[in-house]
GROMACS .gro file of C-alpha atoms in nm:
model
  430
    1UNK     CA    1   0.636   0.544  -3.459
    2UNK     CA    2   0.933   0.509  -3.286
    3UNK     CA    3   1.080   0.115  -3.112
    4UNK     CA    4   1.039   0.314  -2.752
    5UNK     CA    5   0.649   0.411  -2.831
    6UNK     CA    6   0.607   0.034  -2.960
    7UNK     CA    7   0.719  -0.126  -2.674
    8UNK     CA    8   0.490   0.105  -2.488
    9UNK     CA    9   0.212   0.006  -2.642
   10UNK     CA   10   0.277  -0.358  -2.615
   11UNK     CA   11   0.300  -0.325  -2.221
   12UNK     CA   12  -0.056  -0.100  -2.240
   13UNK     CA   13  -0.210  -0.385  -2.475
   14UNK     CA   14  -0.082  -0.692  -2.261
   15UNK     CA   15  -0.204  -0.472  -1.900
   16UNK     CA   16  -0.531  -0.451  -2.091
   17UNK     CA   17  -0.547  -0.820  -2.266
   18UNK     CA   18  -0.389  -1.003  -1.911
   19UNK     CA   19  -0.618  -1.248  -1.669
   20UNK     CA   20  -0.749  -1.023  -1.429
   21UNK     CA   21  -0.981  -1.289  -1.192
   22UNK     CA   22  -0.745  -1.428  -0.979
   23UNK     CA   23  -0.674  -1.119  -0.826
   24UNK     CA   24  -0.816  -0.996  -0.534
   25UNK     CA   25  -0.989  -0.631  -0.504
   26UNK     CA   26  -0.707  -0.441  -0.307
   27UNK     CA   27  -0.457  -0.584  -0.575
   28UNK     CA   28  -0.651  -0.468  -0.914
   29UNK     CA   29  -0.677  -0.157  -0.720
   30UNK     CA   30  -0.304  -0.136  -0.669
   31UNK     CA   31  -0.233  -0.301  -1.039
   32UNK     CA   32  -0.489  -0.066  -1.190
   33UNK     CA   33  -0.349   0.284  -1.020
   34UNK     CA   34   0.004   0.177  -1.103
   35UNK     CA   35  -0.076   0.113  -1.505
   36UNK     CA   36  -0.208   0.481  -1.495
   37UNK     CA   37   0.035   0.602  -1.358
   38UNK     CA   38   0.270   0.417  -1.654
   39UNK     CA   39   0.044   0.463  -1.921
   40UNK     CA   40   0.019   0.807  -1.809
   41UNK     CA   41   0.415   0.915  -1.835
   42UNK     CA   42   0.539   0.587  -2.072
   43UNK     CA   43   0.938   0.524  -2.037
   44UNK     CA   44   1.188   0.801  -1.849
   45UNK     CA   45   1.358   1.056  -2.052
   46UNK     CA   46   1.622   1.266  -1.992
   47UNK     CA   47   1.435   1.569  -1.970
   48UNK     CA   48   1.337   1.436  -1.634
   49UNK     CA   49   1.565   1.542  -1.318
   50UNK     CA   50   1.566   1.160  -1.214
   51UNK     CA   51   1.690   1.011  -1.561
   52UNK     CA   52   1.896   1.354  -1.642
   53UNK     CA   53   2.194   1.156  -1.670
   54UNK     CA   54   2.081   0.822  -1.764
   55UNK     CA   55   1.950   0.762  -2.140
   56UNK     CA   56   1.682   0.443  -2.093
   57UNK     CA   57   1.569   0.497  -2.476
   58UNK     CA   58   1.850   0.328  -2.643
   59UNK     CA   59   1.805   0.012  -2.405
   60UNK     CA   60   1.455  -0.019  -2.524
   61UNK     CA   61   1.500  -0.059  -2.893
   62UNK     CA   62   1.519  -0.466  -2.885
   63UNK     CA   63   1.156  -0.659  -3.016
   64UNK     CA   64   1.178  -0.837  -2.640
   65UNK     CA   65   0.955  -1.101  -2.599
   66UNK     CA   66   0.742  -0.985  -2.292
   67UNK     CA   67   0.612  -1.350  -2.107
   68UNK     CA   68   0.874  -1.582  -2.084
   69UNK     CA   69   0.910  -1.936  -1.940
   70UNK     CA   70   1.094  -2.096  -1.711
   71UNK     CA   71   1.476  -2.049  -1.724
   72UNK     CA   72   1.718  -2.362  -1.832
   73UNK     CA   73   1.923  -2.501  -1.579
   74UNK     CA   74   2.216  -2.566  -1.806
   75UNK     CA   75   2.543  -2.487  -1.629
   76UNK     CA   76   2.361  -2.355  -1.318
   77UNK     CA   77   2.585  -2.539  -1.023
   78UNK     CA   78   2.937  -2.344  -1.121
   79UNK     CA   79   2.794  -1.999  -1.180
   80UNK     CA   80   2.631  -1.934  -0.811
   81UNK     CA   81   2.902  -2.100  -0.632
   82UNK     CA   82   3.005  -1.867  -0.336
   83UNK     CA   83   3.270  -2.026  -0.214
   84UNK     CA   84   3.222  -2.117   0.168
   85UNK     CA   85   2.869  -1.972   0.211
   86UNK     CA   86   2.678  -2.162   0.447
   87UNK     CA   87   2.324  -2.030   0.328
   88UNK     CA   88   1.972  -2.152   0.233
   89UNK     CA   89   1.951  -2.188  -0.117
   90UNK     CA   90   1.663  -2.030  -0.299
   91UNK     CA   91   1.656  -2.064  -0.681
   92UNK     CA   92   1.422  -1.849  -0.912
   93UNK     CA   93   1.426  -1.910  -1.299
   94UNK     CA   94   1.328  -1.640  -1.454
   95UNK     CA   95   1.131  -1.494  -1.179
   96UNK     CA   96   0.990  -1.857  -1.057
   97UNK     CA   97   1.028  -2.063  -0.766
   98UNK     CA   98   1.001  -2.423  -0.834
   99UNK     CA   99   1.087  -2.600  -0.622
  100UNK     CA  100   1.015  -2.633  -0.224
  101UNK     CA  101   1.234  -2.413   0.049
  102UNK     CA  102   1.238  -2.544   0.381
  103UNK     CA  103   1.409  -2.295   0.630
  104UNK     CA  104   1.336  -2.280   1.064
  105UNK     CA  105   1.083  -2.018   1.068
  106UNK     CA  106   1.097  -1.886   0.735
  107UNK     CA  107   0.848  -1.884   0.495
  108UNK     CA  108   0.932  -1.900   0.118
  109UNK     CA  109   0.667  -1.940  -0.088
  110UNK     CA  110   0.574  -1.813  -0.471
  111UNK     CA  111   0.377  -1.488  -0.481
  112UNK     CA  112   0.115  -1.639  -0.703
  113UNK     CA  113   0.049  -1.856  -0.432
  114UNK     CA  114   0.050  -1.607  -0.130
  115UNK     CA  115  -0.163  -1.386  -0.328
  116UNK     CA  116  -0.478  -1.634  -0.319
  117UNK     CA  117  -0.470  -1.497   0.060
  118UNK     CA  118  -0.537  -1.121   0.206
  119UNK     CA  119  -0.213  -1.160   0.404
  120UNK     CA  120  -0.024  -0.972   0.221
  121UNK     CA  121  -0.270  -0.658   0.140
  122UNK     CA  122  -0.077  -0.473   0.399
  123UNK     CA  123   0.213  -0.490   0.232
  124UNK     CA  124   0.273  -0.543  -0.107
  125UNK     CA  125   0.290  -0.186  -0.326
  126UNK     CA  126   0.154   0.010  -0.006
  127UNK     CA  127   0.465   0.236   0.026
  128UNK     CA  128   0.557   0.284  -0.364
  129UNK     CA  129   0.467   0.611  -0.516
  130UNK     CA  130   0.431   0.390  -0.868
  131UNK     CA  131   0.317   0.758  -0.944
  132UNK     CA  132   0.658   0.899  -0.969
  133UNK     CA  133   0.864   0.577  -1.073
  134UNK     CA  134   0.783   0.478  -1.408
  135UNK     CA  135   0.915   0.135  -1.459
  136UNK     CA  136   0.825   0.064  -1.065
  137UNK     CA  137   0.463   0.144  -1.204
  138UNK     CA  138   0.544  -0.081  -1.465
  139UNK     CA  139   0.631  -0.407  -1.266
  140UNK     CA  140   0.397  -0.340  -1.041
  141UNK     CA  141   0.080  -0.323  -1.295
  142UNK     CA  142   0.234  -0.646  -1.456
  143UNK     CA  143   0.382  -0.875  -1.224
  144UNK     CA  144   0.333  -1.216  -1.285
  145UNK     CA  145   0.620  -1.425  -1.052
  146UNK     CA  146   0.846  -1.358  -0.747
  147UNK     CA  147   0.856  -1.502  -0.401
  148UNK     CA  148   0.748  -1.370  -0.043
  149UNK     CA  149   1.015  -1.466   0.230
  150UNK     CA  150   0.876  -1.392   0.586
  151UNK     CA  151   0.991  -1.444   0.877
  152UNK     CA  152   0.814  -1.554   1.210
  153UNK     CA  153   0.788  -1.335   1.511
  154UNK     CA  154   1.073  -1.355   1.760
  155UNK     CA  155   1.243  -1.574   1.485
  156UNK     CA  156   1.666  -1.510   1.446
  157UNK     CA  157   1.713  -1.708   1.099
  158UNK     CA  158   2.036  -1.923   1.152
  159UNK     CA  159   2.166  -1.906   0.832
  160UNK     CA  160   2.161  -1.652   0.528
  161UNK     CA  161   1.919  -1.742   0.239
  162UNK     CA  162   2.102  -1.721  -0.100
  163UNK     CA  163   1.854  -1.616  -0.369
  164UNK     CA  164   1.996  -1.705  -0.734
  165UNK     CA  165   1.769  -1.609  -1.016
  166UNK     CA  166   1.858  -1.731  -1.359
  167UNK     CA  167   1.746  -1.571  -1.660
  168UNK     CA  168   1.754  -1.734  -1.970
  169UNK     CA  169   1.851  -1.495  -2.276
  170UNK     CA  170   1.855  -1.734  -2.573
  171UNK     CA  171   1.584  -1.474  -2.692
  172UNK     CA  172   1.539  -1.123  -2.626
  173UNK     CA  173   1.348  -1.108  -2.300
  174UNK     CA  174   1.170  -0.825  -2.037
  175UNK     CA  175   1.136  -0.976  -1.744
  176UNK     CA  176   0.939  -0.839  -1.425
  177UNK     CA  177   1.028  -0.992  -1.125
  178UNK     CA  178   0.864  -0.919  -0.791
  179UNK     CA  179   1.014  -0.961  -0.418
  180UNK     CA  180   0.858  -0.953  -0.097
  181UNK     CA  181   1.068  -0.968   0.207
  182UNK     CA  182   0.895  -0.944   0.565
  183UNK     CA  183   1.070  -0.958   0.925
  184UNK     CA  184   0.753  -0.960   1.159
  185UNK     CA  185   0.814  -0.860   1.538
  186UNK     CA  186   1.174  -0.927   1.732
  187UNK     CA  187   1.313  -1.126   1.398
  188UNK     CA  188   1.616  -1.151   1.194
  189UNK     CA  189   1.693  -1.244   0.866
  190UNK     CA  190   1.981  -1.199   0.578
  191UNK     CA  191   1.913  -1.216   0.199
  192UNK     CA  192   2.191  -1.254  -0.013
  193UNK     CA  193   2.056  -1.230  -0.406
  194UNK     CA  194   2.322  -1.279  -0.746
  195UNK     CA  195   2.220  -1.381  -1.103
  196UNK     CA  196   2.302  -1.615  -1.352
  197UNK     CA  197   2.245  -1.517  -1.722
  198UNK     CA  198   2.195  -1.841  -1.965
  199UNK     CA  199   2.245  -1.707  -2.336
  200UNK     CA  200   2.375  -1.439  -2.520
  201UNK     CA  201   2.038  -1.234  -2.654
  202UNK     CA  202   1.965  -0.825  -2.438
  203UNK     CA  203   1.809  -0.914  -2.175
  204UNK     CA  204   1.602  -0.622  -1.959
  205UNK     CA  205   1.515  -0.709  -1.563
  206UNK     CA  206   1.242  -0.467  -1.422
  207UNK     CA  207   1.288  -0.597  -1.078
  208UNK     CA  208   1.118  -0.455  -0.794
  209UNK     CA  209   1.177  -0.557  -0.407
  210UNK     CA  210   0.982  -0.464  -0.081
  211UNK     CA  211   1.124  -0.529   0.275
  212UNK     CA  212   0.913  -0.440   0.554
  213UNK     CA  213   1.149  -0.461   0.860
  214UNK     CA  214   0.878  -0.486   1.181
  215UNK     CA  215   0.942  -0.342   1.551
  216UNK     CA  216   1.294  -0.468   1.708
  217UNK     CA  217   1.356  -0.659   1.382
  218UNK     CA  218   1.676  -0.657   1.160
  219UNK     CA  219   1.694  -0.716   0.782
  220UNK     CA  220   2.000  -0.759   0.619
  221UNK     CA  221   1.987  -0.746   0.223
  222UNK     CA  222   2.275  -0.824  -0.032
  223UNK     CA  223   2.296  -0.772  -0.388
  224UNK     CA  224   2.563  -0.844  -0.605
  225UNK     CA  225   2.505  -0.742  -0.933
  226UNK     CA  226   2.788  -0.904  -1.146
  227UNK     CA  227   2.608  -0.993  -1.501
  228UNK     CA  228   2.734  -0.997  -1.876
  229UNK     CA  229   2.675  -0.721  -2.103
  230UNK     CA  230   2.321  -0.866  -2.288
  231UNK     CA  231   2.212  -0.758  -1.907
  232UNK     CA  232   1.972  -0.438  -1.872
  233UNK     CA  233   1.923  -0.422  -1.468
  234UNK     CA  234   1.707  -0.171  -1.341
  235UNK     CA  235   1.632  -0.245  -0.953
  236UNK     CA  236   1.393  -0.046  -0.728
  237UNK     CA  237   1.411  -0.147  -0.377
  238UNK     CA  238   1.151   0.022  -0.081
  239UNK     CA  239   1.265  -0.035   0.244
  240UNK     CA  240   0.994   0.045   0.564
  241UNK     CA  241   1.094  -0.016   0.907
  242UNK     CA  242   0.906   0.018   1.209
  243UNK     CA  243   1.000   0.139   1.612
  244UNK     CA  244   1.389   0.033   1.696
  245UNK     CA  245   1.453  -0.190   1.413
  246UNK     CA  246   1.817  -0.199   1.207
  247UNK     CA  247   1.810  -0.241   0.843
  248UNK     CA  248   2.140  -0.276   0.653
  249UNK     CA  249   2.202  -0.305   0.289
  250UNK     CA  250   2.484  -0.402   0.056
  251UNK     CA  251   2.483  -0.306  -0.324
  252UNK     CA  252   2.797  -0.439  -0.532
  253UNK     CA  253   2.761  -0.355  -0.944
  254UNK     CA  254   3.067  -0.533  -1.138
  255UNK     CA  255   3.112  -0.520  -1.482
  256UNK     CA  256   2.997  -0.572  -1.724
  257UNK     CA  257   2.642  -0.578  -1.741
  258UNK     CA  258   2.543  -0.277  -2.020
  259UNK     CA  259   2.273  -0.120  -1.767
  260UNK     CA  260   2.301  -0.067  -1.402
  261UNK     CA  261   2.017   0.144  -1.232
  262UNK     CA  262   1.894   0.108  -0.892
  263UNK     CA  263   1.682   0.320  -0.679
  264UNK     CA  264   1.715   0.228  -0.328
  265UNK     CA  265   1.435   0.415  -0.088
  266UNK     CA  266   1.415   0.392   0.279
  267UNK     CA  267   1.157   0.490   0.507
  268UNK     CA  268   1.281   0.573   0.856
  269UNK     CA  269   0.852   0.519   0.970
  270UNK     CA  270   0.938   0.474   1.379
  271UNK     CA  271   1.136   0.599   1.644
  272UNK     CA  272   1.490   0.464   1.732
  273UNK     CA  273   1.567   0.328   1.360
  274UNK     CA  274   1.863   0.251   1.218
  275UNK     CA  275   1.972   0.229   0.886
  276UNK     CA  276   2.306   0.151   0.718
  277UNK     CA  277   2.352   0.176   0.305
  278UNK     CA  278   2.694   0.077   0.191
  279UNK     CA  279   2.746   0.085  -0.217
  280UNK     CA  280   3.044  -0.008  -0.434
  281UNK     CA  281   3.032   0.017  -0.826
  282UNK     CA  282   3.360  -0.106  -1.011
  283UNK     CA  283   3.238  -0.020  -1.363
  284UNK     CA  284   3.406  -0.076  -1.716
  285UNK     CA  285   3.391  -0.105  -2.060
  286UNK     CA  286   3.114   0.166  -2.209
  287UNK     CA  287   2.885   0.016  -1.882
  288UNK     CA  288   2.626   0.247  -1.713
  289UNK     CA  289   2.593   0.281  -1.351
  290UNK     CA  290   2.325   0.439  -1.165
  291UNK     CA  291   2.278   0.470  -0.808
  292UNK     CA  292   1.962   0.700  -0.647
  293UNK     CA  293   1.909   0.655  -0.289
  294UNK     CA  294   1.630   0.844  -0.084
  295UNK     CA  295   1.628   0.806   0.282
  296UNK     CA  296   1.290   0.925   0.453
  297UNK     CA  297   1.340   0.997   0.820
  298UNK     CA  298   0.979   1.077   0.919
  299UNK     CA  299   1.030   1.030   1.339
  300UNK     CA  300   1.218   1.155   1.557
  301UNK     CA  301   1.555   0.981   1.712
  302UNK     CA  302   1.663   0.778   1.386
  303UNK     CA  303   1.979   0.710   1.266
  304UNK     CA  304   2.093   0.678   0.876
  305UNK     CA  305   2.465   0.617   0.772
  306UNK     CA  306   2.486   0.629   0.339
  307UNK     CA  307   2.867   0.532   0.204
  308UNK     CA  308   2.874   0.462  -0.136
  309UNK     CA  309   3.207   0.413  -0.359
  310UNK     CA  310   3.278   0.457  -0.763
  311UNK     CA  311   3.570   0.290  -0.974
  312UNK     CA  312   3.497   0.392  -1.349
  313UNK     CA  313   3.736   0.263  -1.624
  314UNK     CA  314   3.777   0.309  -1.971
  315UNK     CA  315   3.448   0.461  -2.091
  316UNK     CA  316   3.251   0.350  -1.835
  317UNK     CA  317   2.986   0.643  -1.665
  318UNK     CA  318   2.877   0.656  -1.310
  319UNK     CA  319   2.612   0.788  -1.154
  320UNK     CA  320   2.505   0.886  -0.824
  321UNK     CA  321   2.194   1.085  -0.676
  322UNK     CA  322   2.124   1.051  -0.303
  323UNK     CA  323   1.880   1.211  -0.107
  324UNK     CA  324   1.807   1.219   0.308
  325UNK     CA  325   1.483   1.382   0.366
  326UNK     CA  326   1.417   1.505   0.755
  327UNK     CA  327   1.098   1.562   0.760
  328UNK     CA  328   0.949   1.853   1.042
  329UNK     CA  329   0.898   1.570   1.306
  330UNK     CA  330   1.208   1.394   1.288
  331UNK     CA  331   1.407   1.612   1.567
  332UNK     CA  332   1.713   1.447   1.710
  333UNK     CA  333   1.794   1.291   1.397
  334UNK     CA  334   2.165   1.173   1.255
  335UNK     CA  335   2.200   1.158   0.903
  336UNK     CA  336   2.485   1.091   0.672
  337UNK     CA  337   2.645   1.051   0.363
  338UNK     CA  338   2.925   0.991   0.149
  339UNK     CA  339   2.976   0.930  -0.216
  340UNK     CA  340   3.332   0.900  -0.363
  341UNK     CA  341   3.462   0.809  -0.688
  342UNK     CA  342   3.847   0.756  -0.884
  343UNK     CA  343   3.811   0.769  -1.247
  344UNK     CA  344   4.084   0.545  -1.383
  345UNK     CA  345   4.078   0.651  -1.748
  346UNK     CA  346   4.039   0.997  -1.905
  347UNK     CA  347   3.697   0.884  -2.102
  348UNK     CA  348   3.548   0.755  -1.792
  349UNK     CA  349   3.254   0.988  -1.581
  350UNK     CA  350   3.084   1.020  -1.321
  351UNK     CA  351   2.801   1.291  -1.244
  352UNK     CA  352   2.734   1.319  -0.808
  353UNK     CA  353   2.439   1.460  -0.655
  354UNK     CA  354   2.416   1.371  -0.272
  355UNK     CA  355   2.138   1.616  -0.118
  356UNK     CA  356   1.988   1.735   0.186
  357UNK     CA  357   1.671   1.839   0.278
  358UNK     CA  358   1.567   1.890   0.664
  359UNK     CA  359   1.301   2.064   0.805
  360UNK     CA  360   1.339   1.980   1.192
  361UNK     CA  361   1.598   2.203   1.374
  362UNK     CA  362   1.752   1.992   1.620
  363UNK     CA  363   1.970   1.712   1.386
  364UNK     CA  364   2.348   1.667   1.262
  365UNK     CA  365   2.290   1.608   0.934
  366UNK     CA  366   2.605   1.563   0.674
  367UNK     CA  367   2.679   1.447   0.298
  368UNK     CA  368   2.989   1.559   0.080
  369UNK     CA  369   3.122   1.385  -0.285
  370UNK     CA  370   3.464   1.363  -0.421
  371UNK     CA  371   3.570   1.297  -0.783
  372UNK     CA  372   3.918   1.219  -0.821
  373UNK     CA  373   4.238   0.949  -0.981
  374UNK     CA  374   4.440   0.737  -0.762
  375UNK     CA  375   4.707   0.892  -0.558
  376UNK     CA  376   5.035   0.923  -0.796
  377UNK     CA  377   5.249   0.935  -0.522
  378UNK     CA  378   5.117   0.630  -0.331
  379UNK     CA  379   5.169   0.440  -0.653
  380UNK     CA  380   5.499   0.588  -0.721
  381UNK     CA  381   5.558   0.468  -0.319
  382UNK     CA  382   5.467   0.105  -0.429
  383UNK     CA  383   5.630   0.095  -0.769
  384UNK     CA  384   5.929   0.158  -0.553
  385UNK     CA  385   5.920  -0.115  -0.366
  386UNK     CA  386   5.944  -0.381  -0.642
  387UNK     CA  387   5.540  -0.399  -0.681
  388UNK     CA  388   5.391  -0.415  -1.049
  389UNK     CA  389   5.239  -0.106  -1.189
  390UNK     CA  390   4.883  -0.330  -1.196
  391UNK     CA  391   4.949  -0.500  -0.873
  392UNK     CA  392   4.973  -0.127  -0.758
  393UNK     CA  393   4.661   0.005  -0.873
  394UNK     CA  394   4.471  -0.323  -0.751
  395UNK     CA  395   4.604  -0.281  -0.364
  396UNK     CA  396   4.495   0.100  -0.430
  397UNK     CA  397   4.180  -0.005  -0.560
  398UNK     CA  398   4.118  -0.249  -0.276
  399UNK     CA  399   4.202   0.023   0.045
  400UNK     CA  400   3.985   0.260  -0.180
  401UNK     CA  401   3.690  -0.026  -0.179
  402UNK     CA  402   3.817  -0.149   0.185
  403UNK     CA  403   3.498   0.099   0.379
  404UNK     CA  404   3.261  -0.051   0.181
  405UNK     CA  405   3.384  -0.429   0.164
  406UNK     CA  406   3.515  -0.438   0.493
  407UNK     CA  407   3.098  -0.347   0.624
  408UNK     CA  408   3.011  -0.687   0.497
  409UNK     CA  409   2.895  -0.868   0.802
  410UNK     CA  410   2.926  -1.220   0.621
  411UNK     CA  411   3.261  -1.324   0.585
  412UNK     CA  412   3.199  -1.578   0.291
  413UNK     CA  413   3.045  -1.273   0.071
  414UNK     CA  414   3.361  -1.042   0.196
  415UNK     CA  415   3.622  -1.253   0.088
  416UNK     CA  416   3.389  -1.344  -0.211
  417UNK     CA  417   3.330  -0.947  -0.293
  418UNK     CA  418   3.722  -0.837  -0.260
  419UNK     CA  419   3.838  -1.094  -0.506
  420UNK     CA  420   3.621  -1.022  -0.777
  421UNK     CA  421   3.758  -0.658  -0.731
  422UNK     CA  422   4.044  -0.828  -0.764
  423UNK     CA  423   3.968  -1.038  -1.056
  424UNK     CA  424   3.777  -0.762  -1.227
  425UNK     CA  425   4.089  -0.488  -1.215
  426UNK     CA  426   4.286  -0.761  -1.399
  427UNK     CA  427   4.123  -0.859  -1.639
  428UNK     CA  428   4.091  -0.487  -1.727
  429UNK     CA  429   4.449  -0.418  -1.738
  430UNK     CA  430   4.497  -0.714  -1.947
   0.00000   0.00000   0.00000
């Protein structure tokens, strides 16, 4: 019996052994078709098209203890200290909010605690196919903490709301965190979400997010992924909006943490939506990187606009799939996207698959990829003018990253953003 198949069976015996009567009907329902669906396929593998480039099997191998506690606070205050961000600040340790969150017209509240309600029966795990996404399945079967944010009809939230989670890895841990993000009618909100890793041990997050972005509303979501290299990320995010509503997200992956995989899905469901994805992986070291994006445009005058960016460096591998989907009622739609990458060593990869698939006639529809090195002669150019060979490749760098950085509509997490580019690129070269 192999470490993989014994980890398996530990999530099918704890699914089977776990407290199943403070859950309402629609949930087991949901809980109980999502653990089929897992116990059905177990873990990815390579000989799927989804994970053909992205081994999860030796990332499974640790004896992870599958419940942990709350996180430690030790040397919290330092590590999620964006420097002049004037946000709300929400703190989960190890997937658990604690402690009160007052914010205008905002609710944050614990998901145990919104779940003793029906309220959220229209959202949560409605637009997941847990069927095809194995470790979605997973989460969503076995869930335990997370938070709902929602925000009030006709509310415009003042300031962003900072979500830190803190993880403590002084043991082996699998953690399954659960987010639930909802902009109801004519609101706007911005979530800005980084982590703090206490302790050296591997530590695996199964993290799954929902944002349900209502008619004329506008969600914002940022997600800085900059974690040591104990850290096993693997991040599904569904986005749904509704009738003219904007949703924009921001993914930044820095090194080092080992494991990097997201899968980012948006559903286009209403006319006159608009959707903007900007991505930017700087990845080093022997680090993993994988980004698959799916964007759903199911009615008809929609927008999408996909731009994500690579950096690889030593042996580090990158990976991006992206898919726009126009389905047969979706005329008059405008779809695009980008992915481009500069390998900066001769042992680093990258494998790109942007796609398109449209079955409506009347669209202008686009996506392209480019693998390539930094411009010799542009570095030559600055060499010649008295500036360092590293200096050099870091202003490259930066104007390389500038499309993607330059998007961010908070200034705070810009300037934040392009100096750990900045910081990263050196110490590499050191």
């Amino acid at each position: 019996m192999t470490t993989t198949t014994s980890l398996y069976d530990q999530f099918i015996a704890l699914y089977r052994d776990r407290e199943t009567t403070q859950d309402e009907d629609w949930l087991k329902s949901i809980r109980e078709t999502a653990f089929e669906a897992f116990a059905a396929k177990d873990f990815p593998t390579i000989k799927l098209e989804d994970w053909r480039f992205t081994n999860i099997t030796p990332f499974l191998k640790e004896d992870f203890h599958l419940r942990p506690g709350a996180a430690s606070l030790h040397g919290l205050r330092d590590a999620v200290h964006i420097p002049s961000l004037d946000a709300y600040e929400v703190v989960l340790k190890n997937g658990m909010l604690n402690e009160d969150v007052s914010i205008p017209g905002v609710k944050v509240v614990p998901l145990r605690t919104a779940l003793k309600s029906n309220n959220l029966q229209p959202y949560l795990g409605r637009y997941i196919h847990t069927a095809k996404y194995p470790f979605a399945a997973l989460n969503t079967a076995l869930f335990e903490n997370g938070i709902v944010i929602e925000a009030d009809k006709n509310v415009v939230c003042d300031k962003p709301i900072h979500i830190t989670h803190v993880y403590n890895a002084e043991e082996a841990v699998f953690i399954q965190p659960r987010i639930l993000i909802i902009a109801h009618k004519s609101s706007k909100i911005q979530i800005v979400e980084s982590l703090v890793v206490i302790g050296d041990k591997p530590l695996f997050i199964n993290k799954v997010t929902e944002c349900y972005i209502a008619e004329n509303a506008q969600a914002d979501q940022y997600n800085l992924q900059i974690a040591p290299a104990n850290t096993h990320l693997v991040n599904f995010m569904q986005a749904v909006q509704q009738s003219n509503s904007l949703y924009n997200n921001y993914t930044y992956s820095l090194p080092h943490a080992a494991l990097i995989r997201n899968n980012l899905h948006v559903d286009l469901n209403g006319v006159n939506t608009e959707s903007h994805l900007y991505g930017l992986y700087l990845a080093g070291g022997t680090q993993l990187t994988d980004n698959h994006t799916i964007v759903n445009h199911l009615f008809p005058n929609c927008q999408s606009n996909e731009l994500y960016k690579g950096v690889l460096l030593d042996e580090a591998r990158g990976v991006f799939s992206g898919r726009i989907y126009v389905h047969q009622d979706a005329q008059k739609t405008n779809a695009f996207q980008q992915n481009n990458n500069i390998l900066l060593s001769n042992k680093a990869t990258v494998d790109s698959k942007p796609q398109l698939e449209i079955f409506a006639d009347d669209v202008k529809c686009s996506h392209g990829s480019t693998v390539g090195s930094l411009n010799k002669e542009a570095l030559f150019y600055l060499q010649s003018r008295g500036i360092g060979e590293i200096a050099a490749r870091n202003l490259l760098v930066r104007a390389f990253a500038f499309d993607v950085t330059n998007k961010i509509q908070i200034p705070a997490i810009r300037e934040y953003v392009e100096k750990l580019i900045t910081r990263k690129m050196a110490e590499a070269y050191d």
